[in-house]
Coordinates of N, CA, C and O in Angstrom, one line a residue:
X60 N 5.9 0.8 -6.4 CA 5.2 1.5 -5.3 C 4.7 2.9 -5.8 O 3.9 3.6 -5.2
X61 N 5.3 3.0 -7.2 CA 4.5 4.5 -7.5 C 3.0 4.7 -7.9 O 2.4 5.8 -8.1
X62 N 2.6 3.5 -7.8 CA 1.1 3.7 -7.7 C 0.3 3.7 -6.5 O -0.9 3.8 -6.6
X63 N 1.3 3.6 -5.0 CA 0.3 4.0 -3.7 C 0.8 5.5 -3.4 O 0.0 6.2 -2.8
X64 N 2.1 6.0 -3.7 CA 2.8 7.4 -3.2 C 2.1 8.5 -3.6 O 1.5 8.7 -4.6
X65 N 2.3 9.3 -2.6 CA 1.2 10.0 -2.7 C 1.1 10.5 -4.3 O 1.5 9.8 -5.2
X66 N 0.3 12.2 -4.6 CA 0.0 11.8 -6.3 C 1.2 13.7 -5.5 O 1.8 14.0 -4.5
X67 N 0.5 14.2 -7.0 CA 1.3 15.3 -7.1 C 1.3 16.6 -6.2 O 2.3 17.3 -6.0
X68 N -0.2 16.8 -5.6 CA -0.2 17.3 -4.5 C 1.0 17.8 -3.5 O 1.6 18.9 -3.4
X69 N 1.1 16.2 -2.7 CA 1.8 15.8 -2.0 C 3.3 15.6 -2.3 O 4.2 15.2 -1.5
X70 N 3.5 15.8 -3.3 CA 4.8 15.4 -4.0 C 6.1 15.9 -3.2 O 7.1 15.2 -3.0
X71 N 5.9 17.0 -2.9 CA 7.0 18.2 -2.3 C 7.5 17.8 -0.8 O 8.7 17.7 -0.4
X72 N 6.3 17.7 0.0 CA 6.8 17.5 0.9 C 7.2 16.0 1.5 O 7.9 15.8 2.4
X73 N 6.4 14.8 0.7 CA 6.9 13.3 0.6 C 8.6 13.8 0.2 O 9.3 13.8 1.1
X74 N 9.0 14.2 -0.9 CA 10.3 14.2 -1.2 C 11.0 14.5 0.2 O 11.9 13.9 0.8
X75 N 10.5 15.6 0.5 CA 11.6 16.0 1.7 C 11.7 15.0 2.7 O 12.7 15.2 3.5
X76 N 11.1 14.1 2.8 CA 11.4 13.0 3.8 C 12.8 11.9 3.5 O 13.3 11.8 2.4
X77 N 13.1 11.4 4.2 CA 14.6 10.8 4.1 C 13.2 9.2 3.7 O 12.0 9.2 3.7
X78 N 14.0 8.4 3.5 CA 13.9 7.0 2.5 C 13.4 6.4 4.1 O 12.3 6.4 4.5
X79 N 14.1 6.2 4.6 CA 13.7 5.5 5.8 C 12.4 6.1 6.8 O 12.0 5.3 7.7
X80 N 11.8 7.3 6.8 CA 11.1 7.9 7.0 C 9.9 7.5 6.5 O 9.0 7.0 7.2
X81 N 10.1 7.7 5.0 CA 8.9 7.3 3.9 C 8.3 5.9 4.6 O 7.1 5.6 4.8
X82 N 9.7 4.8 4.8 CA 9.3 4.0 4.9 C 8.1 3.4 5.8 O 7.0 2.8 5.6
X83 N 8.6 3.7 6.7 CA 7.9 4.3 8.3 C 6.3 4.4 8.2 O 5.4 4.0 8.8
X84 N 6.5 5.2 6.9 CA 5.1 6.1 7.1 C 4.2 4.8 6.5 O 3.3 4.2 7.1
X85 N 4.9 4.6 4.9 CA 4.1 3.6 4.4 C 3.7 2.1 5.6 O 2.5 1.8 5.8
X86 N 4.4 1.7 6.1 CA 4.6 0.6 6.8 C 3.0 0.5 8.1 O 2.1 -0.3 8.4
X87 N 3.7 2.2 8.7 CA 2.4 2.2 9.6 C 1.0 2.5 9.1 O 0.0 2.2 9.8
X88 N 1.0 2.9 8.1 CA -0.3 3.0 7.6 C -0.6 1.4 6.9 O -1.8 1.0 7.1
X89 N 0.2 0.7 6.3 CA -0.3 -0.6 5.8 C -0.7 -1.3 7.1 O -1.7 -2.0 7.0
X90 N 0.3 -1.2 8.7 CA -0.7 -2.2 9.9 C -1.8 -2.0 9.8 O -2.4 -3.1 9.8
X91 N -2.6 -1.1 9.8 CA -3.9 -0.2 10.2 C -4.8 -1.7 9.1 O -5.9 -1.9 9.5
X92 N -4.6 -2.3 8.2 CA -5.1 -3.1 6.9 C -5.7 -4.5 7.8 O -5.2 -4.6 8.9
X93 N -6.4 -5.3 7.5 CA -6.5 -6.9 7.9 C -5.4 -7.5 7.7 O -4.7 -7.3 6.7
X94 N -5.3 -7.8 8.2 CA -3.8 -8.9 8.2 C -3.9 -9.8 6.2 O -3.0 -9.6 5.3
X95 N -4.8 -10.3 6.2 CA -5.0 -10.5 5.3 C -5.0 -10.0 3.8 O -4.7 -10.7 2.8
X96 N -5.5 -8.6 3.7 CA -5.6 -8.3 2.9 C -3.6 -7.4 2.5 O -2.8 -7.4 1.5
X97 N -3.6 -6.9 3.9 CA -2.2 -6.4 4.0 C -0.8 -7.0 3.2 O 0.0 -6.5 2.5
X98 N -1.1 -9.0 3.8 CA -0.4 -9.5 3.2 C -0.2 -10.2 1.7 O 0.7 -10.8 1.3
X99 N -1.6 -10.0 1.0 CA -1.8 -10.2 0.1 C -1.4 -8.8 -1.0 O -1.0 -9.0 -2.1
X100 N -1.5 -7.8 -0.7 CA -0.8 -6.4 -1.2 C 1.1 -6.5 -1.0 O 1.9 -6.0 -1.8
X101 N 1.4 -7.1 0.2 CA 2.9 -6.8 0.2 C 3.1 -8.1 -0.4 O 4.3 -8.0 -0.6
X102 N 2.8 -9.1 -0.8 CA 3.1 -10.0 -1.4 C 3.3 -9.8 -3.5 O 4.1 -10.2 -4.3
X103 N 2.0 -8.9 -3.7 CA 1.7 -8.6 -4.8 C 2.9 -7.5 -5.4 O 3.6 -7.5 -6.3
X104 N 2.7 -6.3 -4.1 CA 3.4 -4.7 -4.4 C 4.7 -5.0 -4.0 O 5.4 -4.5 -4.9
X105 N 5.4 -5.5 -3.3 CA 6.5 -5.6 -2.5 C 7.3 -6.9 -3.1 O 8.4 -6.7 -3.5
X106 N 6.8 -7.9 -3.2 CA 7.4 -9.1 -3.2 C 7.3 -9.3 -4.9 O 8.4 -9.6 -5.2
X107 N 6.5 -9.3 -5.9 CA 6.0 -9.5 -6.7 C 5.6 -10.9 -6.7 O 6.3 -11.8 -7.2
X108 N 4.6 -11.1 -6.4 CA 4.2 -12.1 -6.2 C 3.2 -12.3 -7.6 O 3.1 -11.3 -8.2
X109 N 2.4 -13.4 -8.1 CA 1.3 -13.2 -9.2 C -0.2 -13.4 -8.4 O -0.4 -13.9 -7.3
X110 N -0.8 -13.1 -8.9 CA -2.4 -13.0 -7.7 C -2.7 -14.3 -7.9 O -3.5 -14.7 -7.1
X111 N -2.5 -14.8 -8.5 CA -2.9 -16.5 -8.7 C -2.3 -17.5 -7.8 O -2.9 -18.4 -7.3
X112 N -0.7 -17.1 -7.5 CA -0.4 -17.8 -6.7 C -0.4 -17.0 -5.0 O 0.1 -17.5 -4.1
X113 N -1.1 -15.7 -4.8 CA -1.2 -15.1 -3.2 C -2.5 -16.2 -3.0 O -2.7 -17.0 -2.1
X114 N -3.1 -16.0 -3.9 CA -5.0 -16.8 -3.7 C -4.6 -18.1 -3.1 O -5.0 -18.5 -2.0
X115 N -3.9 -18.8 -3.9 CA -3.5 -20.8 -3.6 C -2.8 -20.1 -2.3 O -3.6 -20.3 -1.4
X116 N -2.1 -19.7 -2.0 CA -1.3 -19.9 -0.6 C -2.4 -19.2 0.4 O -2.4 -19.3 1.6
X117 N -3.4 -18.5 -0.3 CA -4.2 -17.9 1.5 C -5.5 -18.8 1.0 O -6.5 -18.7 1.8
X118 N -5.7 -19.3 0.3 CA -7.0 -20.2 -0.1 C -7.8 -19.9 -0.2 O -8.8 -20.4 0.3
X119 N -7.8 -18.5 -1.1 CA -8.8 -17.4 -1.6 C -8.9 -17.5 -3.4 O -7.9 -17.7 -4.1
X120 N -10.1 -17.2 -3.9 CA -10.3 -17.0 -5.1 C -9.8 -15.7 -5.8 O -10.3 -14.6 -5.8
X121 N -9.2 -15.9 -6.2 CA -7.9 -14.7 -7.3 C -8.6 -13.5 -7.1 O -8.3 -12.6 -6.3
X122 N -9.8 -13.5 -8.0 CA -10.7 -11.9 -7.8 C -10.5 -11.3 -6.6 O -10.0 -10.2 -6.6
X123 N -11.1 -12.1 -5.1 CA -10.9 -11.4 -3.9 C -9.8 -11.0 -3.7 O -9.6 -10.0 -3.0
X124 N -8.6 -12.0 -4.1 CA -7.6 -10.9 -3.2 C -7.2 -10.2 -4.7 O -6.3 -9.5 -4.5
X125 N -7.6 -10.3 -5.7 CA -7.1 -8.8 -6.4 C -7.9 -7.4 -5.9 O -7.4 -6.3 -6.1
X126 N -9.4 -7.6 -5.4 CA -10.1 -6.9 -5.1 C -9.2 -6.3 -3.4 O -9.2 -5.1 -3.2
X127 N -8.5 -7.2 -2.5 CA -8.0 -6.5 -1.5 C -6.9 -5.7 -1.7 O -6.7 -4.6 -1.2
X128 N -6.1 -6.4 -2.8 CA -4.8 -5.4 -3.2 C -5.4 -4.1 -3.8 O -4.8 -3.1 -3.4
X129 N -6.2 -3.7 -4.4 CA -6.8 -2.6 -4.9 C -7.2 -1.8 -4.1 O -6.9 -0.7 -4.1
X130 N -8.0 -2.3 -3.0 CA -8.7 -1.8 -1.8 C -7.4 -1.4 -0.9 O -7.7 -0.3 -0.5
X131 N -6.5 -1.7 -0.5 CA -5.5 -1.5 -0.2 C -4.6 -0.3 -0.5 O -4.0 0.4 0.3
X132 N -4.7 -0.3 -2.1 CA -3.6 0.3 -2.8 C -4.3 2.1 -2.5 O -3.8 3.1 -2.0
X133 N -5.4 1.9 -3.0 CA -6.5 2.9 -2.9 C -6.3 3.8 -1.8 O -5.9 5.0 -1.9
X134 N -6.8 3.0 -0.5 CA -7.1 3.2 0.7 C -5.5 4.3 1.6 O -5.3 5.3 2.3
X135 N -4.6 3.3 0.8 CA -3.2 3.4 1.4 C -2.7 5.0 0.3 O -2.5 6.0 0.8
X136 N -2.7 4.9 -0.5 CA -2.5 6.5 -0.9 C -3.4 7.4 -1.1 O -3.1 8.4 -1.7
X137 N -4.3 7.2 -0.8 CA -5.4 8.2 0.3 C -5.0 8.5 1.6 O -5.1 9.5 2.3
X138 N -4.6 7.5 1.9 CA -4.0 7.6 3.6 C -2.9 9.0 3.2 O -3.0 10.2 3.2
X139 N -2.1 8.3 2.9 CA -0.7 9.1 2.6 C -0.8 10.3 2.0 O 0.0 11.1 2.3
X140 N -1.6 10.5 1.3 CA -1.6 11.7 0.6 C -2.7 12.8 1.6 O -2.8 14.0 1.4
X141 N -3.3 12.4 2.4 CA -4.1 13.1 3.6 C -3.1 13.5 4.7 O -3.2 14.6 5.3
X142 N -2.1 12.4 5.2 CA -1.0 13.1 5.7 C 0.2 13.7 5.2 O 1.1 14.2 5.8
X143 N 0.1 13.7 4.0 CA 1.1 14.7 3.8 C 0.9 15.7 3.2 O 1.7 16.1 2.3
X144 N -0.7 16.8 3.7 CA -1.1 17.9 3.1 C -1.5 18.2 4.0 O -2.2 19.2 3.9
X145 N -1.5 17.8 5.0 CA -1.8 18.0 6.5 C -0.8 18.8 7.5 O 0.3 18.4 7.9
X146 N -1.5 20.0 7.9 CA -0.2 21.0 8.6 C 0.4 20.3 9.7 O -0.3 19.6 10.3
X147 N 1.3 20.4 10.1 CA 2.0 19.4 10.9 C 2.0 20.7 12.7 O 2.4 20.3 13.8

């Protein structure tokens, strides 16, 4: 997961959050995703899954869903790192 958390910026105040918090955070910003591409990122980041076999089980060509996990991964610590430099 250290390649969606926020970057260094954000570093300080991500720490201060409790584990279960973080979780939270990550979690609700991954619903915001297509169902699809969502689960093809938690399958890859989360599960370790190989992109060859997320493709055969959603009956997608390997490229696209490596292209959703990227788009995802991107999108999702962009997210994260926008809220947590954000004055509360």
């Amino acid at each position: 997961l250290d390649e969606v958390l926020p970057a260094e910026e954000a570093t300080e105040p991500w720490q201060q959050l409790t584990a279960a918090e973080q979780r939270c955070l990550i979690l609700d910003e991954l619903n915001s995703f297509p169902r699809e591409q969502r689960r093809a990122f938690t399958l890859y980041v989360l599960e370790g899954w190989d992109v060859v076999d997320i493709a055969m089980v959603q009956g997608r060509a390997a490229d696209k869903v490596w292209v959703d996990i990227e788009a995802v991964r991107r999108a999702l610590r962009e997210r994260l790192e926008k809220v947590m430099v954000e004055p509360t």
